[in-house]
mmCIF file of C-alpha atoms in Angstrom:
data_model
loop_
_atom_site.group_PDB
_atom_site.id
_atom_site.type_symbol
_atom_site.label_atom_id
_atom_site.label_comp_id
_atom_site.label_asym_id
_atom_site.label_seq_id
_atom_site.Cartn_x
_atom_site.Cartn_y
_atom_site.Cartn_z
ATOM 1 C CA MET A 1 -16.669 -2.583 -20.364
ATOM 2 C CA LEU A 2 -19.964 -2.926 -17.799
ATOM 3 C CA ALA A 3 -20.090 -6.259 -18.708
ATOM 4 C CA TYR A 4 -16.998 -6.805 -18.119
ATOM 5 C CA THR A 5 -16.691 -5.095 -14.973
ATOM 6 C CA ILE A 6 -19.619 -7.108 -13.470
ATOM 7 C CA ARG A 7 -18.322 -10.055 -14.666
ATOM 8 C CA ARG A 8 -14.754 -9.022 -12.647
ATOM 9 C CA LEU A 9 -16.761 -8.120 -9.569
ATOM 10 C CA LEU A 10 -18.622 -11.958 -9.682
ATOM 11 C CA MET A 11 -15.004 -13.545 -9.980
ATOM 12 C CA LEU A 12 -14.244 -11.745 -7.161
ATOM 13 C CA ILE A 13 -16.773 -13.408 -4.682
ATOM 14 C CA PRO A 14 -14.778 -17.396 -4.859
ATOM 15 C CA VAL A 15 -11.440 -14.724 -4.841
ATOM 16 C CA LEU A 16 -12.220 -13.586 -1.468
ATOM 17 C CA LEU A 17 -14.281 -16.361 -0.298
ATOM 18 C CA GLY A 18 -11.148 -18.487 -0.994
ATOM 19 C CA MET A 19 -8.845 -15.554 0.643
ATOM 20 C CA THR A 20 -10.632 -15.614 3.925
ATOM 21 C CA LEU A 21 -10.115 -19.753 3.844
ATOM 22 C CA LEU A 22 -6.523 -19.774 3.576
ATOM 23 C CA VAL A 23 -6.044 -16.720 5.999
ATOM 24 C CA PHE A 24 -8.593 -18.362 8.856
ATOM 25 C CA SER A 25 -7.217 -21.782 8.056
ATOM 26 C CA ILE A 26 -3.388 -20.064 8.976
ATOM 27 C CA VAL A 27 -4.534 -18.106 12.422
ATOM 28 C CA HIS A 28 -6.582 -21.592 13.406
ATOM 29 C CA PHE A 29 -3.269 -23.891 12.939
ATOM 30 C CA ILE A 30 -1.249 -21.190 14.148
ATOM 31 C CA PRO A 31 0.289 -22.812 17.979
ATOM 32 C CA GLY A 32 -1.554 -21.231 21.061
ATOM 33 C CA ASN A 33 -4.833 -20.854 22.163
ATOM 34 C CA PRO A 34 -6.633 -17.389 21.917
ATOM 35 C CA ALA A 35 -8.850 -18.386 25.489
ATOM 36 C CA GLN A 36 -5.906 -18.576 27.294
ATOM 37 C CA ILE A 37 -3.837 -15.694 25.739
ATOM 38 C CA LEU A 38 -7.572 -13.484 26.942
ATOM 39 C CA LEU A 39 -7.247 -14.796 30.737
ATOM 40 C CA GLY A 40 -3.624 -14.696 31.636
ATOM 41 C CA GLU A 41 -1.509 -17.896 32.575
ATOM 42 C CA THR A 42 -3.027 -17.774 36.234
ATOM 43 C CA ALA A 43 -6.410 -18.649 34.832
ATOM 44 C CA THR A 44 -8.022 -21.811 35.400
ATOM 45 C CA GLU A 45 -9.043 -24.200 33.402
ATOM 46 C CA GLU A 46 -12.837 -23.879 34.082
ATOM 47 C CA ALA A 47 -12.517 -20.267 32.866
ATOM 48 C CA ILE A 48 -11.005 -21.348 29.492
ATOM 49 C CA GLU A 49 -13.296 -23.553 28.961
ATOM 50 C CA LYS A 50 -16.196 -21.463 29.807
ATOM 51 C CA LEU A 51 -13.803 -18.739 27.670
ATOM 52 C CA GLU A 52 -13.503 -21.782 24.705
ATOM 53 C CA GLU A 53 -17.283 -21.983 25.015
ATOM 54 C CA GLN A 54 -18.156 -18.238 24.344
ATOM 55 C CA MET A 55 -15.441 -17.760 21.316
ATOM 56 C CA GLY A 56 -17.058 -20.799 20.191
ATOM 57 C CA LEU A 57 -13.419 -21.853 20.161
ATOM 58 C CA ASN A 58 -14.699 -25.674 21.290
ATOM 59 C CA LYS A 59 -17.002 -25.988 18.113
ATOM 60 C CA PRO A 60 -15.863 -28.205 14.450
ATOM 61 C CA TYR A 61 -13.666 -25.765 12.379
ATOM 62 C CA VAL A 62 -16.351 -26.140 9.505
ATOM 63 C CA VAL A 63 -19.063 -24.202 11.809
ATOM 64 C CA GLN A 64 -15.991 -22.068 12.953
ATOM 65 C CA TYR A 65 -15.086 -20.649 9.356
ATOM 66 C CA GLY A 66 -18.950 -20.111 8.433
ATOM 67 C CA ILE A 67 -19.512 -18.232 12.022
ATOM 68 C CA TYR A 68 -15.951 -15.845 10.806
ATOM 69 C CA VAL A 69 -17.734 -15.539 7.308
ATOM 70 C CA SER A 70 -21.325 -14.902 8.660
ATOM 71 C CA ASN A 71 -19.320 -11.829 11.393
ATOM 72 C CA LEU A 72 -17.548 -10.682 8.010
ATOM 73 C CA LEU A 73 -20.568 -10.471 6.082
ATOM 74 C CA GLN A 74 -21.974 -8.371 8.736
ATOM 75 C CA GLY A 75 -18.943 -6.300 9.186
ATOM 76 C CA ASP A 76 -17.720 -7.680 12.139
ATOM 77 C CA LEU A 77 -14.503 -7.559 12.472
ATOM 78 C CA GLY A 78 -14.426 -9.781 15.724
ATOM 79 C CA ILE A 79 -12.707 -8.178 19.388
ATOM 80 C CA SER A 80 -9.072 -7.756 19.963
ATOM 81 C CA LEU A 81 -7.821 -9.876 22.327
ATOM 82 C CA LYS A 82 -5.149 -7.749 23.223
ATOM 83 C CA THR A 83 -7.308 -4.089 24.131
ATOM 84 C CA LYS A 84 -10.782 -5.994 24.152
ATOM 85 C CA SER A 85 -12.029 -3.487 21.565
ATOM 86 C CA GLU A 86 -13.917 -3.938 18.215
ATOM 87 C CA ILE A 87 -11.235 -4.665 15.391
ATOM 88 C CA ALA A 88 -13.502 -3.060 13.296
ATOM 89 C CA THR A 89 -13.084 0.182 15.027
ATOM 90 C CA GLU A 90 -9.112 0.292 15.938
ATOM 91 C CA ILE A 91 -8.348 -0.585 12.869
ATOM 92 C CA LEU A 92 -10.169 2.771 10.591
ATOM 93 C CA PRO A 93 -7.599 5.179 11.721
ATOM 94 C CA LYS A 94 -5.121 2.980 10.839
ATOM 95 C CA LEU A 95 -6.241 1.841 7.535
ATOM 96 C CA ALA A 96 -6.307 5.791 6.818
ATOM 97 C CA ALA A 97 -2.848 6.627 8.292
ATOM 98 C CA THR A 98 -1.319 3.415 6.145
ATOM 99 C CA PHE A 99 -3.280 4.590 2.904
ATOM 100 C CA GLU A 100 -1.495 7.859 3.108
ATOM 101 C CA LEU A 101 1.611 7.319 3.662
ATOM 102 C CA THR A 102 1.445 4.607 0.361
ATOM 103 C CA PHE A 103 -0.782 7.473 -1.559
ATOM 104 C CA PHE A 104 2.117 9.461 -0.932
ATOM 105 C CA ALA A 105 4.880 7.226 -1.668
ATOM 106 C CA MET A 106 3.502 5.847 -5.058
ATOM 107 C CA LEU A 107 2.549 9.898 -5.710
ATOM 108 C CA PHE A 108 6.751 10.303 -5.291
ATOM 109 C CA ALA A 109 7.072 6.936 -7.179
ATOM 110 C CA ILE A 110 4.655 7.412 -10.129
ATOM 111 C CA PHE A 111 5.756 11.286 -10.809
ATOM 112 C CA ILE A 112 9.954 10.671 -10.629
ATOM 113 C CA GLY A 113 9.581 7.296 -11.592
ATOM 114 C CA VAL A 114 7.364 8.176 -14.840
ATOM 115 C CA ASN A 115 9.276 11.237 -15.763
ATOM 116 C CA ALA A 116 12.802 9.593 -14.819
ATOM 117 C CA GLY A 117 11.949 6.936 -17.478
ATOM 118 C CA ILE A 118 10.607 9.192 -20.207
ATOM 119 C CA ILE A 119 13.306 11.129 -20.763
ATOM 120 C CA SER A 120 15.782 8.293 -20.268
ATOM 121 C CA ALA A 121 14.273 6.590 -23.378
ATOM 122 C CA TRP A 122 13.681 9.475 -24.287
ATOM 123 C CA LYS A 123 17.922 10.769 -24.067
ATOM 124 C CA GLN A 124 18.447 7.016 -24.375
ATOM 125 C CA ASN A 125 22.577 6.604 -24.646
ATOM 126 C CA SER A 126 22.945 10.169 -22.885
ATOM 127 C CA TRP A 127 24.200 11.407 -19.564
ATOM 128 C CA PHE A 128 21.006 11.606 -18.002
ATOM 129 C CA ASP A 129 19.537 8.488 -19.437
ATOM 130 C CA PHE A 130 23.071 6.508 -17.367
ATOM 131 C CA LEU A 131 22.455 8.138 -14.163
ATOM 132 C CA ALA A 132 18.906 7.442 -14.164
ATOM 133 C CA MET A 133 19.163 4.115 -14.381
ATOM 134 C CA PHE A 134 22.057 4.727 -12.284
ATOM 135 C CA PHE A 135 20.227 5.445 -9.440
ATOM 136 C CA ALA A 136 17.600 3.085 -10.583
ATOM 137 C CA LEU A 137 19.747 0.083 -9.925
ATOM 138 C CA VAL A 138 20.795 1.571 -6.423
ATOM 139 C CA GLY A 139 17.171 2.690 -5.687
ATOM 140 C CA VAL A 140 16.116 -0.999 -5.888
ATOM 141 C CA SER A 141 18.758 -2.268 -4.545
ATOM 142 C CA MET A 142 18.730 -0.760 -1.546
ATOM 143 C CA PRO A 143 17.270 -1.806 1.836
ATOM 144 C CA ILE A 144 14.231 0.179 2.978
ATOM 145 C CA PHE A 145 15.569 0.056 7.092
ATOM 146 C CA TRP A 146 19.269 1.570 5.759
ATOM 147 C CA LEU A 147 17.504 4.192 3.606
ATOM 148 C CA ALA A 148 14.697 5.139 6.115
ATOM 149 C CA LEU A 149 17.973 5.231 9.154
ATOM 150 C CA MET A 150 20.162 7.389 6.426
ATOM 151 C CA GLU A 151 17.091 9.587 6.014
ATOM 152 C CA GLN A 152 16.561 10.234 9.760
ATOM 153 C CA TRP A 153 20.146 10.347 10.655
ATOM 154 C CA VAL A 154 20.551 13.478 7.642
ATOM 155 C CA PHE A 155 17.716 15.743 7.919
ATOM 156 C CA ALA A 156 16.126 15.579 11.195
ATOM 157 C CA GLN A 157 19.275 14.560 13.420
ATOM 158 C CA GLU A 158 22.083 16.157 11.511
ATOM 159 C CA LEU A 159 20.294 18.938 9.537
ATOM 160 C CA GLY A 160 17.075 19.305 11.762
ATOM 161 C CA TRP A 161 14.787 20.018 8.652
ATOM 162 C CA LEU A 162 11.996 17.214 9.337
ATOM 163 C CA PRO A 163 10.625 15.493 11.676
ATOM 164 C CA ALA A 164 11.722 11.449 12.447
ATOM 165 C CA SER A 165 8.736 9.953 13.549
ATOM 166 C CA SER A 166 5.820 10.245 13.942
ATOM 167 C CA ARG A 167 1.994 11.462 12.344
ATOM 168 C CA GLU A 168 1.945 14.575 14.060
ATOM 169 C CA ASN A 169 3.407 16.387 16.405
ATOM 170 C CA SER A 170 2.197 15.066 19.863
ATOM 171 C CA ARG A 171 1.981 18.619 21.879
ATOM 172 C CA ASP A 172 -0.573 19.583 19.054
ATOM 173 C CA PRO A 173 -2.656 16.682 18.416
ATOM 174 C CA ILE A 174 -4.867 17.109 15.460
ATOM 175 C CA THR A 175 -8.784 16.524 16.170
ATOM 176 C CA ALA A 176 -9.510 13.631 13.338
ATOM 177 C CA ILE A 177 -12.256 13.515 11.183
ATOM 178 C CA THR A 178 -11.435 11.396 8.377
ATOM 179 C CA HIS A 179 -8.512 10.350 10.159
ATOM 180 C CA PHE A 180 -6.523 11.351 6.237
ATOM 181 C CA TYR A 181 -4.313 14.123 8.365
ATOM 182 C CA VAL A 182 -3.809 15.633 5.020
ATOM 183 C CA ILE A 183 -7.575 16.171 4.702
ATOM 184 C CA ASP A 184 -8.477 17.201 8.161
ATOM 185 C CA SER A 185 -6.343 19.807 8.243
ATOM 186 C CA LEU A 186 -7.959 21.337 5.192
ATOM 187 C CA LEU A 187 -10.688 20.870 6.132
ATOM 188 C CA HIS A 188 -10.048 22.750 9.791
ATOM 189 C CA LEU A 189 -8.498 25.259 6.977
ATOM 190 C CA ASP A 190 -5.234 25.011 9.530
ATOM 191 C CA PHE A 191 -2.412 25.420 7.541
ATOM 192 C CA GLU A 192 -0.113 25.669 9.436
ATOM 193 C CA ARG A 193 -0.433 21.922 10.897
ATOM 194 C CA LEU A 194 -1.566 21.569 6.914
ATOM 195 C CA ILE A 195 2.816 22.048 6.565
ATOM 196 C CA THR A 196 3.297 19.939 9.525
ATOM 197 C CA THR A 197 1.649 17.262 7.866
ATOM 198 C CA LEU A 198 3.160 17.332 5.052
ATOM 199 C CA LYS A 199 6.948 17.273 6.826
ATOM 200 C CA HIS A 200 6.323 14.074 8.831
ATOM 201 C CA LEU A 201 5.187 12.535 5.884
ATOM 202 C CA VAL A 202 8.307 13.669 3.415
ATOM 203 C CA LEU A 203 10.377 11.347 5.210
ATOM 204 C CA PRO A 204 8.903 8.015 5.101
ATOM 205 C CA SER A 205 7.222 8.340 2.075
ATOM 206 C CA ILE A 206 10.419 8.501 0.480
ATOM 207 C CA ALA A 207 11.743 5.516 2.286
ATOM 208 C CA LEU A 208 8.913 3.340 1.332
ATOM 209 C CA GLY A 209 8.907 4.776 -2.305
ATOM 210 C CA THR A 210 12.045 4.606 -3.256
ATOM 211 C CA ILE A 211 12.209 0.894 -4.705
ATOM 212 C CA PRO A 212 8.843 1.042 -6.771
ATOM 213 C CA MET A 213 9.840 4.427 -7.770
ATOM 214 C CA ALA A 214 13.294 2.500 -9.260
ATOM 215 C CA ILE A 215 10.962 -0.157 -10.317
ATOM 216 C CA ILE A 216 8.610 2.120 -12.624
ATOM 217 C CA ALA A 217 11.808 4.460 -14.079
ATOM 218 C CA ARG A 218 13.539 1.281 -15.290
ATOM 219 C CA MET A 219 9.949 -0.373 -16.503
ATOM 220 C CA THR A 220 8.631 2.996 -18.520
ATOM 221 C CA ARG A 221 12.371 3.468 -20.295
ATOM 222 C CA SER A 222 11.832 -0.386 -21.367
ATOM 223 C CA SER A 223 8.164 0.054 -22.665
ATOM 224 C CA MET A 224 8.405 3.895 -24.448
ATOM 225 C CA LEU A 225 12.033 2.379 -26.093
ATOM 226 C CA GLU A 226 9.872 -0.150 -27.312
ATOM 227 C CA VAL A 227 6.720 2.004 -28.031
ATOM 228 C CA MET A 228 9.082 4.838 -30.462
ATOM 229 C CA ASN A 229 10.917 1.684 -32.129
ATOM 230 C CA SER A 230 7.217 1.049 -33.394
ATOM 231 C CA ASP A 231 6.293 1.544 -37.238
ATOM 232 C CA TYR A 232 3.206 4.012 -35.606
ATOM 233 C CA ILE A 233 5.814 6.033 -34.453
ATOM 234 C CA ARG A 234 8.068 6.656 -37.213
ATOM 235 C CA THR A 235 4.802 7.839 -38.920
ATOM 236 C CA VAL A 236 3.593 10.202 -36.408
ATOM 237 C CA ARG A 237 7.787 11.476 -36.682
ATOM 238 C CA ALA A 238 7.186 11.575 -41.251
ATOM 239 C CA LYS A 239 3.983 13.765 -41.057
ATOM 240 C CA GLY A 240 6.393 16.127 -39.083
ATOM 241 C CA ALA A 241 5.303 15.789 -35.803
ATOM 242 C CA GLY A 242 8.035 17.634 -32.640
ATOM 243 C CA GLN A 243 9.682 15.274 -30.576
ATOM 244 C CA PHE A 244 7.996 15.919 -27.709
ATOM 245 C CA LEU A 245 4.314 15.467 -29.547
ATOM 246 C CA VAL A 246 5.740 12.372 -29.965
ATOM 247 C CA VAL A 247 6.501 11.663 -26.833
ATOM 248 C CA TYR A 248 3.930 12.900 -24.772
ATOM 249 C CA LYS A 249 0.676 12.387 -27.243
ATOM 250 C CA HIS A 250 1.573 9.418 -29.609
ATOM 251 C CA ALA A 251 3.882 7.259 -27.088
ATOM 252 C CA LEU A 252 2.980 7.562 -23.682
ATOM 253 C CA LYS A 253 -0.611 6.574 -24.262
ATOM 254 C CA ASN A 254 0.262 2.988 -25.427
ATOM 255 C CA ALA A 255 4.260 2.735 -22.933
ATOM 256 C CA ILE A 256 2.461 3.131 -20.036
ATOM 257 C CA ILE A 257 -0.566 -0.020 -19.920
ATOM 258 C CA PRO A 258 2.663 -2.175 -18.862
ATOM 259 C CA VAL A 259 3.912 0.352 -16.366
ATOM 260 C CA LEU A 260 0.163 0.330 -14.911
ATOM 261 C CA THR A 261 0.859 -3.087 -14.145
ATOM 262 C CA VAL A 262 3.703 -2.567 -12.009
ATOM 263 C CA ILE A 263 2.169 0.876 -10.142
ATOM 264 C CA GLY A 264 -0.884 -1.632 -9.014
ATOM 265 C CA LEU A 265 1.531 -3.944 -8.342
ATOM 266 C CA GLN A 266 3.847 -2.128 -5.714
ATOM 267 C CA THR A 267 0.546 -0.253 -4.921
ATOM 268 C CA GLY A 268 -0.307 -3.298 -2.910
ATOM 269 C CA VAL A 269 2.818 -4.310 -2.147
ATOM 270 C CA LEU A 270 3.398 -1.309 -0.531
ATOM 271 C CA LEU A 271 -0.076 -2.249 1.357
ATOM 272 C CA GLY A 272 1.191 -5.225 2.680
ATOM 273 C CA GLY A 273 4.933 -4.469 3.006
ATOM 274 C CA ALA A 274 5.101 -0.999 5.467
ATOM 275 C CA ILE A 275 5.452 -2.887 8.275
ATOM 276 C CA LEU A 276 8.874 -2.082 8.773
ATOM 277 C CA THR A 277 8.458 1.740 7.406
ATOM 278 C CA GLU A 278 5.628 1.942 9.860
ATOM 279 C CA THR A 279 8.095 0.681 12.707
ATOM 280 C CA ILE A 280 10.527 2.360 11.767
ATOM 281 C CA PHE A 281 9.568 6.543 12.040
ATOM 282 C CA SER A 282 7.071 4.819 14.244
ATOM 283 C CA TRP A 283 4.151 5.301 12.078
ATOM 284 C CA PRO A 284 0.647 4.195 13.617
ATOM 285 C CA GLY A 285 -0.588 2.662 10.741
ATOM 286 C CA VAL A 286 -1.703 -1.007 9.898
ATOM 287 C CA GLY A 287 1.266 -2.534 9.256
ATOM 288 C CA ARG A 288 2.529 -1.810 12.487
ATOM 289 C CA TYR A 289 -0.962 -2.487 13.846
ATOM 290 C CA ILE A 290 -0.006 -6.429 12.745
ATOM 291 C CA PHE A 291 3.490 -6.783 13.593
ATOM 292 C CA ASP A 292 2.471 -5.147 17.670
ATOM 293 C CA ALA A 293 -0.469 -8.163 17.235
ATOM 294 C CA ILE A 294 1.840 -10.623 16.033
ATOM 295 C CA ASN A 295 4.142 -9.394 19.571
ATOM 296 C CA TYR A 296 0.702 -10.111 21.493
ATOM 297 C CA ARG A 297 -0.547 -13.587 19.576
ATOM 298 C CA ASP A 298 -3.680 -11.230 19.453
ATOM 299 C CA TYR A 299 -4.991 -13.977 16.198
ATOM 300 C CA PRO A 300 -7.843 -11.747 15.709
ATOM 301 C CA VAL A 301 -6.184 -8.838 14.629
ATOM 302 C CA ILE A 302 -3.648 -10.603 12.541
ATOM 303 C CA GLN A 303 -6.313 -12.554 10.358
ATOM 304 C CA SER A 304 -8.525 -9.138 10.753
ATOM 305 C CA GLY A 305 -5.375 -7.144 9.117
ATOM 306 C CA ILE A 306 -4.106 -9.499 6.375
ATOM 307 C CA LEU A 307 -7.422 -9.744 4.579
ATOM 308 C CA ILE A 308 -8.002 -6.860 4.742
ATOM 309 C CA VAL A 309 -4.796 -5.564 3.423
ATOM 310 C CA ALA A 310 -5.650 -8.779 0.884
ATOM 311 C CA PHE A 311 -8.737 -7.597 -0.026
ATOM 312 C CA ILE A 312 -7.056 -3.997 -1.285
ATOM 313 C CA PHE A 313 -4.585 -5.575 -3.357
ATOM 314 C CA VAL A 314 -7.052 -7.560 -5.291
ATOM 315 C CA MET A 315 -9.244 -4.551 -5.221
ATOM 316 C CA ILE A 316 -6.527 -2.510 -6.950
ATOM 317 C CA ASN A 317 -5.698 -4.450 -9.969
ATOM 318 C CA LEU A 318 -9.346 -5.068 -10.473
ATOM 319 C CA ILE A 319 -9.136 -1.086 -11.131
ATOM 320 C CA VAL A 320 -6.071 -1.429 -12.899
ATOM 321 C CA ASP A 321 -7.612 -4.126 -15.512
ATOM 322 C CA LEU A 322 -10.653 -2.059 -15.818
ATOM 323 C CA LEU A 323 -8.009 0.980 -16.590
ATOM 324 C CA TYR A 324 -6.233 -1.243 -19.080
ATOM 325 C CA SER A 325 -9.640 -1.298 -21.166
ATOM 326 C CA TYR A 326 -9.865 2.421 -20.727
ATOM 327 C CA ILE A 327 -6.377 3.594 -21.720
ATOM 328 C CA ASP A 328 -6.285 1.454 -25.594
ATOM 329 C CA PRO A 329 -9.627 0.576 -26.910
ATOM 330 C CA ARG A 330 -7.552 -2.288 -28.789
ATOM 331 C CA ILE A 331 -7.697 -4.476 -25.749
ATOM 332 C CA LYS A 332 -11.260 -6.297 -26.022
ATOM 333 C CA TYR A 333 -13.088 -8.526 -23.243
#
C-alpha cells in the first residue's frame, strides 16, 4: 500500500507538469495583450513595451513557461491584472468558500443518494423503488440554473424560510479565521451565526448537489442489485442472516466501490462547475472569481484558477484510488 501510494504520487509529477503546460498554452494564445489591459486603452506604445519587458512577455514562449513553473514552485501565482493584488492571497478565501459549498453539496448528494439507492435495491420493484428512481431521473435531467431559481422563488421569496443569496448576513459579517464560516462560527462559539451560515448553505448546496445525488442513487441501486444476486450473499442468507445485516454489513462494502468512483468524479466536477451556482447565489467562491476574471480578461487569474481546480481534481482521484485498496483488500497494486 505504501509503495503504491509513493508510486502514484510520483506519477502525479508528469500529470501536473502536463496540466501547467496545457493551461499556460491555452491562456498564452488567447487574443489580447495583458500589458495593454493593465495600462488601459490610452497607454502609449512605450509604456506597453516597458511593462511587457517587466512582465517577461517579450521573452520566448519556452522561457515564459519556465518562469511560470518556477514561480509556481515558489507559491507565486502572479498578480491580478484587475486588482493589482497577489492572486495567492486573493484566491485562498474564495477556495475556502467553494470547498465549503462543495462539501455540503456532496454531503447532501451522498447521504440521500446512497441511502435511496440502497433502499431501492433492497425493496426492488416496490413503490419506493419506482418513486426514488423517478426523482433520480428528474434530478439528473434538471438544469442547475432552473432548480436554483425555483428554490430562490419558493423558499426565499414566497416562504421567506431561507436567504436567497450570499454567504453571510451582510449587516453582521463574520470575523474570518479559517475562511470556512461553519468552522469559524464554532471557533467563535457563536451558535446563532452558525445557524445563519448553515441557512445560507442550504439552497446552493441542494442546487449544486441534486445532479450528483441522482447519479449516485442510480449507481448505488445498480451496484447493490448486482452484489445482492451474487453467490456469497446467497450463502449469507442461507446461514440465516437478517436482511438488514445482509444489506449493510455484507453487500454494501463491495457495492460501494464503483460508487466511490462516481463520488470522486462528481466532487471534481462540482469544484470546477460551481461557477453557475456561485453566480446565481452571489457566492464568493473560486468559480465566481474565475467568471469575473474572464469578463475582465484577467489572464493570470484565469490561469491560476483553472490550474488549482485541475490540481484538486487530480488529488481527489488519487484519494479515491487509495480508498479502493483500503475498502477492498482483493485489489492488489
